[in-house]
């Protein structure tokens, strides 16, 4: 993927049937394909939360794909907000919170 445009960070909260359907693994794989940094984790309320950082056009493409996720997922809502949180190198899975 090309790295174009300004860099941004977005915090996502994915609602729906997104736990136990490989959503976190799909997120890591897709973010790595786009060359994005960040993390993903399950939340105790049944959502998936993630931080995604990289070139704005690639982050927006990732967000668009996250609205569907892997085949077994059923995304009902995807809340997105800007974030100032620094992302780790790479894209990692984190423990549930």
PDB file of N, CA, C and O in Angstrom, residues 9-82:
ATOM      1  N   UNK A   9      -4.734   9.396  13.667  1.00  0.00           N
ATOM      2  CA  UNK A   9      -5.048   8.280  14.560  1.00  0.00           C
ATOM      3  C   UNK A   9      -6.537   8.328  14.858  1.00  0.00           C
ATOM      4  O   UNK A   9      -7.094   9.395  15.123  1.00  0.00           O
ATOM      5  N   UNK A  10      -7.178   7.173  14.781  1.00  0.00           N
ATOM      6  CA  UNK A  10      -8.607   7.064  15.052  1.00  0.00           C
ATOM      7  C   UNK A  10      -8.835   5.936  16.043  1.00  0.00           C
ATOM      8  O   UNK A  10      -8.235   4.865  15.952  1.00  0.00           O
ATOM      9  N   UNK A  11      -9.739   6.171  16.972  1.00  0.00           N
ATOM     10  CA  UNK A  11     -10.181   5.142  17.920  1.00  0.00           C
ATOM     11  C   UNK A  11     -11.521   4.619  17.405  1.00  0.00           C
ATOM     12  O   UNK A  11     -12.409   5.406  17.089  1.00  0.00           O
ATOM     13  N   UNK A  12     -11.639   3.304  17.292  1.00  0.00           N
ATOM     14  CA  UNK A  12     -12.862   2.678  16.799  1.00  0.00           C
ATOM     15  C   UNK A  12     -13.479   1.819  17.883  1.00  0.00           C
ATOM     16  O   UNK A  12     -12.762   1.173  18.650  1.00  0.00           O
ATOM     17  N   UNK A  13     -14.808   1.792  17.920  1.00  0.00           N
ATOM     18  CA  UNK A  13     -15.549   0.855  18.777  1.00  0.00           C
ATOM     19  C   UNK A  13     -16.567   0.178  17.873  1.00  0.00           C
ATOM     20  O   UNK A  13     -17.458   0.821  17.331  1.00  0.00           O
ATOM     21  N   UNK A  14     -16.391  -1.140  17.684  1.00  0.00           N
ATOM     22  CA  UNK A  14     -17.211  -1.917  16.770  1.00  0.00           C
ATOM     23  C   UNK A  14     -18.285  -2.650  17.576  1.00  0.00           C
ATOM     24  O   UNK A  14     -17.963  -3.407  18.492  1.00  0.00           O
ATOM     25  N   UNK A  15     -19.540  -2.454  17.208  1.00  0.00           N
ATOM     26  CA  UNK A  15     -20.677  -3.079  17.888  1.00  0.00           C
ATOM     27  C   UNK A  15     -21.307  -4.128  16.975  1.00  0.00           C
ATOM     28  O   UNK A  15     -21.304  -3.974  15.767  1.00  0.00           O
ATOM     29  N   UNK A  16     -21.873  -5.159  17.580  1.00  0.00           N
ATOM     30  CA  UNK A  16     -22.555  -6.211  16.828  1.00  0.00           C
ATOM     31  C   UNK A  16     -22.018  -7.567  17.229  1.00  0.00           C
ATOM     32  O   UNK A  16     -21.506  -7.749  18.340  1.00  0.00           O
ATOM     33  N   UNK A  17     -22.113  -8.533  16.316  1.00  0.00           N
ATOM     34  CA  UNK A  17     -21.534  -9.855  16.580  1.00  0.00           C
ATOM     35  C   UNK A  17     -20.093  -9.809  16.095  1.00  0.00           C
ATOM     36  O   UNK A  17     -19.791 -10.111  14.940  1.00  0.00           O
ATOM     37  N   UNK A  18     -19.208  -9.381  16.998  1.00  0.00           N
ATOM     38  CA  UNK A  18     -17.815  -9.151  16.614  1.00  0.00           C
ATOM     39  C   UNK A  18     -16.818  -9.869  17.528  1.00  0.00           C
ATOM     40  O   UNK A  18     -15.620  -9.786  17.290  1.00  0.00           O
ATOM     41  N   UNK A  19     -17.312 -10.559  18.527  1.00  0.00           N
ATOM     42  CA  UNK A  19     -16.422 -11.360  19.369  1.00  0.00           C
ATOM     43  C   UNK A  19     -16.665 -12.831  19.075  1.00  0.00           C
ATOM     44  O   UNK A  19     -17.796 -13.250  18.843  1.00  0.00           O
ATOM     45  N   UNK A  20     -15.579 -13.605  19.043  1.00  0.00           N
ATOM     46  CA  UNK A  20     -15.689 -15.035  18.761  1.00  0.00           C
ATOM     47  C   UNK A  20     -15.881 -15.340  17.288  1.00  0.00           C
ATOM     48  O   UNK A  20     -16.270 -16.449  16.925  1.00  0.00           O
ATOM     49  N   UNK A  21     -15.621 -14.362  16.417  1.00  0.00           N
ATOM     50  CA  UNK A  21     -15.793 -14.550  14.967  1.00  0.00           C
ATOM     51  C   UNK A  21     -14.525 -14.160  14.210  1.00  0.00           C
ATOM     52  O   UNK A  21     -14.568 -13.834  13.041  1.00  0.00           O
ATOM     53  N   UNK A  22     -13.384 -14.156  14.891  1.00  0.00           N
ATOM     54  CA  UNK A  22     -12.078 -13.829  14.304  1.00  0.00           C
ATOM     55  C   UNK A  22     -11.937 -12.357  13.925  1.00  0.00           C
ATOM     56  O   UNK A  22     -11.111 -12.007  13.097  1.00  0.00           O
ATOM     57  N   UNK A  23     -12.732 -11.479  14.543  1.00  0.00           N
ATOM     58  CA  UNK A  23     -12.654 -10.059  14.190  1.00  0.00           C
ATOM     59  C   UNK A  23     -11.295  -9.458  14.559  1.00  0.00           C
ATOM     60  O   UNK A  23     -10.728  -8.699  13.782  1.00  0.00           O
ATOM     61  N   UNK A  24     -10.766  -9.797  15.733  1.00  0.00           N
ATOM     62  CA  UNK A  24      -9.460  -9.248  16.137  1.00  0.00           C
ATOM     63  C   UNK A  24      -8.345  -9.712  15.203  1.00  0.00           C
ATOM     64  O   UNK A  24      -7.513  -8.915  14.775  1.00  0.00           O
ATOM     65  N   UNK A  25      -8.322 -11.007  14.872  1.00  0.00           N
ATOM     66  CA  UNK A  25      -7.289 -11.515  13.962  1.00  0.00           C
ATOM     67  C   UNK A  25      -7.431 -10.871  12.583  1.00  0.00           C
ATOM     68  O   UNK A  25      -6.436 -10.494  11.960  1.00  0.00           O
ATOM     69  N   UNK A  26      -8.656 -10.733  12.108  1.00  0.00           N
ATOM     70  CA  UNK A  26      -8.903 -10.075  10.826  1.00  0.00           C
ATOM     71  C   UNK A  26      -8.398  -8.632  10.870  1.00  0.00           C
ATOM     72  O   UNK A  26      -7.786  -8.154   9.920  1.00  0.00           O
ATOM     73  N   UNK A  27      -8.646  -7.939  12.001  1.00  0.00           N
ATOM     74  CA  UNK A  27      -8.208  -6.540  12.142  1.00  0.00           C
ATOM     75  C   UNK A  27      -6.690  -6.436  12.068  1.00  0.00           C
ATOM     76  O   UNK A  27      -6.155  -5.558  11.375  1.00  0.00           O
ATOM     77  N   UNK A  28      -5.983  -7.310  12.778  1.00  0.00           N
ATOM     78  CA  UNK A  28      -4.516  -7.284  12.753  1.00  0.00           C
ATOM     79  C   UNK A  28      -4.000  -7.537  11.341  1.00  0.00           C
ATOM     80  O   UNK A  28      -3.143  -6.810  10.840  1.00  0.00           O
ATOM     81  N   UNK A  29      -4.533  -8.550  10.680  1.00  0.00           N
ATOM     82  CA  UNK A  29      -4.084  -8.893   9.334  1.00  0.00           C
ATOM     83  C   UNK A  29      -4.365  -7.745   8.355  1.00  0.00           C
ATOM     84  O   UNK A  29      -3.496  -7.372   7.568  1.00  0.00           O
ATOM     85  N   UNK A  30      -5.548  -7.176   8.412  1.00  0.00           N
ATOM     86  CA  UNK A  30      -5.915  -6.104   7.493  1.00  0.00           C
ATOM     87  C   UNK A  30      -5.085  -4.853   7.758  1.00  0.00           C
ATOM     88  O   UNK A  30      -4.594  -4.214   6.818  1.00  0.00           O
ATOM     89  N   UNK A  31      -4.885  -4.502   9.027  1.00  0.00           N
ATOM     90  CA  UNK A  31      -4.062  -3.334   9.360  1.00  0.00           C
ATOM     91  C   UNK A  31      -2.632  -3.517   8.877  1.00  0.00           C
ATOM     92  O   UNK A  31      -2.022  -2.575   8.356  1.00  0.00           O
ATOM     93  N   UNK A  32      -2.095  -4.715   9.030  1.00  0.00           N
ATOM     94  CA  UNK A  32      -0.736  -4.987   8.564  1.00  0.00           C
ATOM     95  C   UNK A  32      -0.649  -4.874   7.052  1.00  0.00           C
ATOM     96  O   UNK A  32       0.340  -4.355   6.521  1.00  0.00           O
ATOM     97  N   UNK A  33      -1.665  -5.327   6.336  1.00  0.00           N
ATOM     98  CA  UNK A  33      -1.677  -5.195   4.875  1.00  0.00           C
ATOM     99  C   UNK A  33      -1.644  -3.728   4.455  1.00  0.00           C
ATOM    100  O   UNK A  33      -1.041  -3.384   3.449  1.00  0.00           O
ATOM    101  N   UNK A  34      -2.299  -2.873   5.222  1.00  0.00           N
ATOM    102  CA  UNK A  34      -2.329  -1.438   4.925  1.00  0.00           C
ATOM    103  C   UNK A  34      -1.109  -0.703   5.481  1.00  0.00           C
ATOM    104  O   UNK A  34      -0.952   0.493   5.249  1.00  0.00           O
ATOM    105  N   UNK A  35      -0.276  -1.393   6.254  1.00  0.00           N
ATOM    106  CA  UNK A  35       0.896  -0.747   6.843  1.00  0.00           C
ATOM    107  C   UNK A  35       0.544   0.188   7.986  1.00  0.00           C
ATOM    108  O   UNK A  35       1.255   1.164   8.244  1.00  0.00           O
ATOM    109  N   UNK A  36      -0.536  -0.110   8.704  1.00  0.00           N
ATOM    110  CA  UNK A  36      -0.997   0.740   9.804  1.00  0.00           C
ATOM    111  C   UNK A  36      -0.448   0.254  11.138  1.00  0.00           C
ATOM    112  O   UNK A  36      -0.098  -0.911  11.297  1.00  0.00           O
ATOM    113  N   UNK A  37      -0.404   1.166  12.083  1.00  0.00           N
ATOM    114  CA  UNK A  37       0.020   0.858  13.453  1.00  0.00           C
ATOM    115  C   UNK A  37      -1.203   0.918  14.357  1.00  0.00           C
ATOM    116  O   UNK A  37      -2.190   1.572  14.044  1.00  0.00           O
ATOM    117  N   UNK A  38      -1.100   0.262  15.513  1.00  0.00           N
ATOM    118  CA  UNK A  38      -2.186   0.356  16.486  1.00  0.00           C
ATOM    119  C   UNK A  38      -2.360  -0.907  17.284  1.00  0.00           C
ATOM    120  O   UNK A  38      -1.442  -1.717  17.421  1.00  0.00           O
ATOM    121  N   UNK A  39      -3.574  -1.078  17.775  1.00  0.00           N
ATOM    122  CA  UNK A  39      -3.905  -2.239  18.606  1.00  0.00           C
ATOM    123  C   UNK A  39      -5.398  -2.528  18.513  1.00  0.00           C
ATOM    124  O   UNK A  39      -6.181  -1.683  18.089  1.00  0.00           O
ATOM    125  N   UNK A  40      -5.766  -3.741  18.939  1.00  0.00           N
ATOM    126  CA  UNK A  40      -7.161  -4.169  18.965  1.00  0.00           C
ATOM    127  C   UNK A  40      -7.381  -5.017  20.214  1.00  0.00           C
ATOM    128  O   UNK A  40      -6.475  -5.741  20.655  1.00  0.00           O
ATOM    129  N   UNK A  41      -8.577  -4.916  20.799  1.00  0.00           N
ATOM    130  CA  UNK A  41      -8.920  -5.744  21.965  1.00  0.00           C
ATOM    131  C   UNK A  41     -10.437  -5.895  22.072  1.00  0.00           C
ATOM    132  O   UNK A  41     -11.195  -5.062  21.580  1.00  0.00           O
ATOM    133  N   UNK A  42     -10.853  -6.979  22.712  1.00  0.00           N
ATOM    134  CA  UNK A  42     -12.258  -7.161  23.064  1.00  0.00           C
ATOM    135  C   UNK A  42     -12.569  -6.311  24.282  1.00  0.00           C
ATOM    136  O   UNK A  42     -11.709  -6.113  25.152  1.00  0.00           O
ATOM    137  N   UNK A  43     -13.805  -5.840  24.364  1.00  0.00           N
ATOM    138  CA  UNK A  43     -14.286  -5.130  25.541  1.00  0.00           C
ATOM    139  C   UNK A  43     -15.301  -6.024  26.253  1.00  0.00           C
ATOM    140  O   UNK A  43     -15.972  -6.845  25.621  1.00  0.00           O
ATOM    141  N   UNK A  44     -15.395  -5.861  27.573  1.00  0.00           N
ATOM    142  CA  UNK A  44     -16.311  -6.692  28.353  1.00  0.00           C
ATOM    143  C   UNK A  44     -17.773  -6.492  27.961  1.00  0.00           C
ATOM    144  O   UNK A  44     -18.608  -7.332  28.262  1.00  0.00           O
ATOM    145  N   UNK A  45     -18.091  -5.387  27.295  1.00  0.00           N
ATOM    146  CA  UNK A  45     -19.481  -5.133  26.885  1.00  0.00           C
ATOM    147  C   UNK A  45     -19.836  -5.787  25.551  1.00  0.00           C
ATOM    148  O   UNK A  45     -20.919  -5.578  25.019  1.00  0.00           O
ATOM    149  N   UNK A  46     -18.919  -6.602  24.990  1.00  0.00           N
ATOM    150  CA  UNK A  46     -19.191  -7.317  23.757  1.00  0.00           C
ATOM    151  C   UNK A  46     -18.721  -6.604  22.496  1.00  0.00           C
ATOM    152  O   UNK A  46     -18.860  -7.137  21.395  1.00  0.00           O
ATOM    153  N   UNK A  47     -18.160  -5.407  22.641  1.00  0.00           N
ATOM    154  CA  UNK A  47     -17.645  -4.681  21.486  1.00  0.00           C
ATOM    155  C   UNK A  47     -16.176  -5.017  21.260  1.00  0.00           C
ATOM    156  O   UNK A  47     -15.535  -5.660  22.094  1.00  0.00           O
ATOM    157  N   UNK A  48     -15.650  -4.554  20.136  1.00  0.00           N
ATOM    158  CA  UNK A  48     -14.224  -4.614  19.856  1.00  0.00           C
ATOM    159  C   UNK A  48     -13.746  -3.172  19.744  1.00  0.00           C
ATOM    160  O   UNK A  48     -14.388  -2.347  19.093  1.00  0.00           O
ATOM    161  N   UNK A  49     -12.630  -2.877  20.409  1.00  0.00           N
ATOM    162  CA  UNK A  49     -12.064  -1.529  20.404  1.00  0.00           C
ATOM    163  C   UNK A  49     -10.700  -1.573  19.739  1.00  0.00           C
ATOM    164  O   UNK A  49      -9.967  -2.538  19.909  1.00  0.00           O
ATOM    165  N   UNK A  50     -10.383  -0.532  18.981  1.00  0.00           N
ATOM    166  CA  UNK A  50      -9.052  -0.487  18.384  1.00  0.00           C
ATOM    167  C   UNK A  50      -8.591   0.939  18.163  1.00  0.00           C
ATOM    168  O   UNK A  50      -9.386   1.866  18.076  1.00  0.00           O
ATOM    169  N   UNK A  51      -7.277   1.068  18.103  1.00  0.00           N
ATOM    170  CA  UNK A  51      -6.612   2.304  17.724  1.00  0.00           C
ATOM    171  C   UNK A  51      -5.930   2.025  16.395  1.00  0.00           C
ATOM    172  O   UNK A  51      -5.222   1.025  16.254  1.00  0.00           O
ATOM    173  N   UNK A  52      -6.149   2.902  15.413  1.00  0.00           N
ATOM    174  CA  UNK A  52      -5.564   2.741  14.089  1.00  0.00           C
ATOM    175  C   UNK A  52      -4.854   4.034  13.735  1.00  0.00           C
ATOM    176  O   UNK A  52      -5.440   5.114  13.812  1.00  0.00           O
ATOM    177  N   UNK A  53      -3.580   3.930  13.343  1.00  0.00           N
ATOM    178  CA  UNK A  53      -2.794   5.120  13.017  1.00  0.00           C
ATOM    179  C   UNK A  53      -2.022   4.892  11.722  1.00  0.00           C
ATOM    180  O   UNK A  53      -1.476   3.812  11.491  1.00  0.00           O
ATOM    181  N   UNK A  54      -1.993   5.927  10.888  1.00  0.00           N
ATOM    182  CA  UNK A  54      -1.237   5.860   9.641  1.00  0.00           C
ATOM    183  C   UNK A  54      -1.677   6.967   8.710  1.00  0.00           C
ATOM    184  O   UNK A  54      -2.323   7.931   9.124  1.00  0.00           O
ATOM    185  N   UNK A  55      -1.335   6.817   7.432  1.00  0.00           N
ATOM    186  CA  UNK A  55      -1.735   7.800   6.430  1.00  0.00           C
ATOM    187  C   UNK A  55      -3.265   7.872   6.390  1.00  0.00           C
ATOM    188  O   UNK A  55      -3.947   6.847   6.427  1.00  0.00           O
ATOM    189  N   UNK A  56      -3.774   9.084   6.319  1.00  0.00           N
ATOM    190  CA  UNK A  56      -5.223   9.287   6.422  1.00  0.00           C
ATOM    191  C   UNK A  56      -6.015   8.467   5.405  1.00  0.00           C
ATOM    192  O   UNK A  56      -7.033   7.866   5.748  1.00  0.00           O
ATOM    193  N   UNK A  57      -5.561   8.411   4.164  1.00  0.00           N
ATOM    194  CA  UNK A  57      -6.314   7.663   3.150  1.00  0.00           C
ATOM    195  C   UNK A  57      -6.359   6.172   3.488  1.00  0.00           C
ATOM    196  O   UNK A  57      -7.392   5.522   3.307  1.00  0.00           O
ATOM    197  N   UNK A  58      -5.287   5.628   4.023  1.00  0.00           N
ATOM    198  CA  UNK A  58      -5.259   4.209   4.386  1.00  0.00           C
ATOM    199  C   UNK A  58      -6.100   3.937   5.625  1.00  0.00           C
ATOM    200  O   UNK A  58      -6.788   2.913   5.708  1.00  0.00           O
ATOM    201  N   UNK A  59      -6.062   4.848   6.596  1.00  0.00           N
ATOM    202  CA  UNK A  59      -6.901   4.698   7.794  1.00  0.00           C
ATOM    203  C   UNK A  59      -8.371   4.710   7.386  1.00  0.00           C
ATOM    204  O   UNK A  59      -9.167   3.890   7.856  1.00  0.00           O
ATOM    205  N   UNK A  60      -8.751   5.614   6.501  1.00  0.00           N
ATOM    206  CA  UNK A  60     -10.148   5.682   6.067  1.00  0.00           C
ATOM    207  C   UNK A  60     -10.558   4.417   5.307  1.00  0.00           C
ATOM    208  O   UNK A  60     -11.682   3.938   5.468  1.00  0.00           O
ATOM    209  N   UNK A  61      -9.669   3.867   4.503  1.00  0.00           N
ATOM    210  CA  UNK A  61      -9.969   2.612   3.807  1.00  0.00           C
ATOM    211  C   UNK A  61     -10.129   1.463   4.799  1.00  0.00           C
ATOM    212  O   UNK A  61     -11.008   0.612   4.647  1.00  0.00           O
ATOM    213  N   UNK A  62      -9.272   1.444   5.834  1.00  0.00           N
ATOM    214  CA  UNK A  62      -9.389   0.414   6.867  1.00  0.00           C
ATOM    215  C   UNK A  62     -10.732   0.540   7.581  1.00  0.00           C
ATOM    216  O   UNK A  62     -11.419  -0.456   7.813  1.00  0.00           O
ATOM    217  N   UNK A  63     -11.104   1.770   7.942  1.00  0.00           N
ATOM    218  CA  UNK A  63     -12.377   1.990   8.639  1.00  0.00           C
ATOM    219  C   UNK A  63     -13.542   1.500   7.781  1.00  0.00           C
ATOM    220  O   UNK A  63     -14.465   0.845   8.284  1.00  0.00           O
ATOM    221  N   UNK A  64     -13.506   1.782   6.490  1.00  0.00           N
ATOM    222  CA  UNK A  64     -14.574   1.315   5.602  1.00  0.00           C
ATOM    223  C   UNK A  64     -14.667  -0.210   5.625  1.00  0.00           C
ATOM    224  O   UNK A  64     -15.769  -0.768   5.709  1.00  0.00           O
ATOM    225  N   UNK A  65     -13.534  -0.887   5.586  1.00  0.00           N
ATOM    226  CA  UNK A  65     -13.548  -2.360   5.631  1.00  0.00           C
ATOM    227  C   UNK A  65     -13.994  -2.881   6.995  1.00  0.00           C
ATOM    228  O   UNK A  65     -14.613  -3.937   7.085  1.00  0.00           O
ATOM    229  N   UNK A  66     -13.676  -2.139   8.064  1.00  0.00           N
ATOM    230  CA  UNK A  66     -14.034  -2.594   9.412  1.00  0.00           C
ATOM    231  C   UNK A  66     -15.539  -2.595   9.626  1.00  0.00           C
ATOM    232  O   UNK A  66     -16.026  -3.224  10.555  1.00  0.00           O
ATOM    233  N   UNK A  67     -16.272  -1.918   8.778  1.00  0.00           N
ATOM    234  CA  UNK A  67     -17.736  -1.902   8.894  1.00  0.00           C
ATOM    235  C   UNK A  67     -18.349  -3.233   8.461  1.00  0.00           C
ATOM    236  O   UNK A  67     -19.526  -3.473   8.687  1.00  0.00           O
ATOM    237  N   UNK A  68     -17.536  -4.088   7.827  1.00  0.00           N
ATOM    238  CA  UNK A  68     -17.983  -5.434   7.465  1.00  0.00           C
ATOM    239  C   UNK A  68     -17.230  -6.488   8.254  1.00  0.00           C
ATOM    240  O   UNK A  68     -17.823  -7.414   8.767  1.00  0.00           O
ATOM    241  N   UNK A  69     -15.906  -6.375   8.316  1.00  0.00           N
ATOM    242  CA  UNK A  69     -15.099  -7.336   9.060  1.00  0.00           C
ATOM    243  C   UNK A  69     -15.041  -8.681   8.365  1.00  0.00           C
ATOM    244  O   UNK A  69     -15.331  -8.800   7.167  1.00  0.00           O
ATOM    245  N   UNK A  70     -14.676  -9.724   9.113  1.00  0.00           N
ATOM    246  CA  UNK A  70     -14.574 -11.065   8.529  1.00  0.00           C
ATOM    247  C   UNK A  70     -15.968 -11.619   8.213  1.00  0.00           C
ATOM    248  O   UNK A  70     -16.974 -11.097   8.698  1.00  0.00           O
ATOM    249  N   UNK A  71     -16.034 -12.696   7.431  1.00  0.00           N
ATOM    250  CA  UNK A  71     -17.335 -13.227   6.992  1.00  0.00           C
ATOM    251  C   UNK A  71     -18.315 -13.558   8.114  1.00  0.00           C
ATOM    252  O   UNK A  71     -19.517 -13.344   7.954  1.00  0.00           O
ATOM    253  N   UNK A  72     -17.843 -14.065   9.261  1.00  0.00           N
ATOM    254  CA  UNK A  72     -18.761 -14.473  10.331  1.00  0.00           C
ATOM    255  C   UNK A  72     -19.253 -13.301  11.186  1.00  0.00           C
ATOM    256  O   UNK A  72     -20.180 -13.458  11.970  1.00  0.00           O
ATOM    257  N   UNK A  73     -18.645 -12.142  11.032  1.00  0.00           N
ATOM    258  CA  UNK A  73     -19.038 -10.979  11.841  1.00  0.00           C
ATOM    259  C   UNK A  73     -20.323 -10.355  11.310  1.00  0.00           C
ATOM    260  O   UNK A  73     -20.652 -10.465  10.132  1.00  0.00           O
ATOM    261  N   UNK A  74     -21.033  -9.686  12.209  1.00  0.00           N
ATOM    262  CA  UNK A  74     -22.197  -8.902  11.828  1.00  0.00           C
ATOM    263  C   UNK A  74     -22.069  -7.547  12.530  1.00  0.00           C
ATOM    264  O   UNK A  74     -22.437  -7.402  13.691  1.00  0.00           O
ATOM    265  N   UNK A  75     -21.501  -6.572  11.835  1.00  0.00           N
ATOM    266  CA  UNK A  75     -21.271  -5.247  12.425  1.00  0.00           C
ATOM    267  C   UNK A  75     -22.567  -4.455  12.369  1.00  0.00           C
ATOM    268  O   UNK A  75     -23.171  -4.292  11.311  1.00  0.00           O
ATOM    269  N   UNK A  76     -22.996  -3.973  13.540  1.00  0.00           N
ATOM    270  CA  UNK A  76     -24.201  -3.155  13.621  1.00  0.00           C
ATOM    271  C   UNK A  76     -23.868  -1.667  13.618  1.00  0.00           C
ATOM    272  O   UNK A  76     -24.619  -0.863  13.084  1.00  0.00           O
ATOM    273  N   UNK A  77     -22.747  -1.323  14.238  1.00  0.00           N
ATOM    274  CA  UNK A  77     -22.361   0.086  14.340  1.00  0.00           C
ATOM    275  C   UNK A  77     -20.862   0.181  14.529  1.00  0.00           C
ATOM    276  O   UNK A  77     -20.256  -0.684  15.151  1.00  0.00           O
ATOM    277  N   UNK A  78     -20.272   1.236  13.983  1.00  0.00           N
ATOM    278  CA  UNK A  78     -18.835   1.470  14.096  1.00  0.00           C
ATOM    279  C   UNK A  78     -18.653   2.921  14.536  1.00  0.00           C
ATOM    280  O   UNK A  78     -18.809   3.829  13.728  1.00  0.00           O
ATOM    281  N   UNK A  79     -18.359   3.128  15.803  1.00  0.00           N
ATOM    282  CA  UNK A  79     -18.119   4.475  16.324  1.00  0.00           C
ATOM    283  C   UNK A  79     -16.661   4.839  16.084  1.00  0.00           C
ATOM    284  O   UNK A  79     -15.766   4.073  16.438  1.00  0.00           O
ATOM    285  N   UNK A  80     -16.411   6.010  15.505  1.00  0.00           N
ATOM    286  CA  UNK A  80     -15.061   6.446  15.166  1.00  0.00           C
ATOM    287  C   UNK A  80     -14.830   7.837  15.730  1.00  0.00           C
ATOM    288  O   UNK A  80     -15.691   8.709  15.597  1.00  0.00           O
ATOM    289  N   UNK A  81     -13.677   8.035  16.374  1.00  0.00           N
ATOM    290  CA  UNK A  81     -13.311   9.362  16.864  1.00  0.00           C
ATOM    291  C   UNK A  81     -11.812   9.572  16.690  1.00  0.00           C
ATOM    292  O   UNK A  81     -11.037   8.621  16.645  1.00  0.00           O
ATOM    293  N   UNK A  82     -11.413  10.826  16.582  1.00  0.00           N
ATOM    294  CA  UNK A  82      -9.994  11.156  16.508  1.00  0.00           C
ATOM    295  C   UNK A  82      -9.326  10.786  17.822  1.00  0.00           C
ATOM    296  O   UNK A  82      -9.962  10.785  18.878  1.00  0.00           O
TER     297      UNK A  82
END
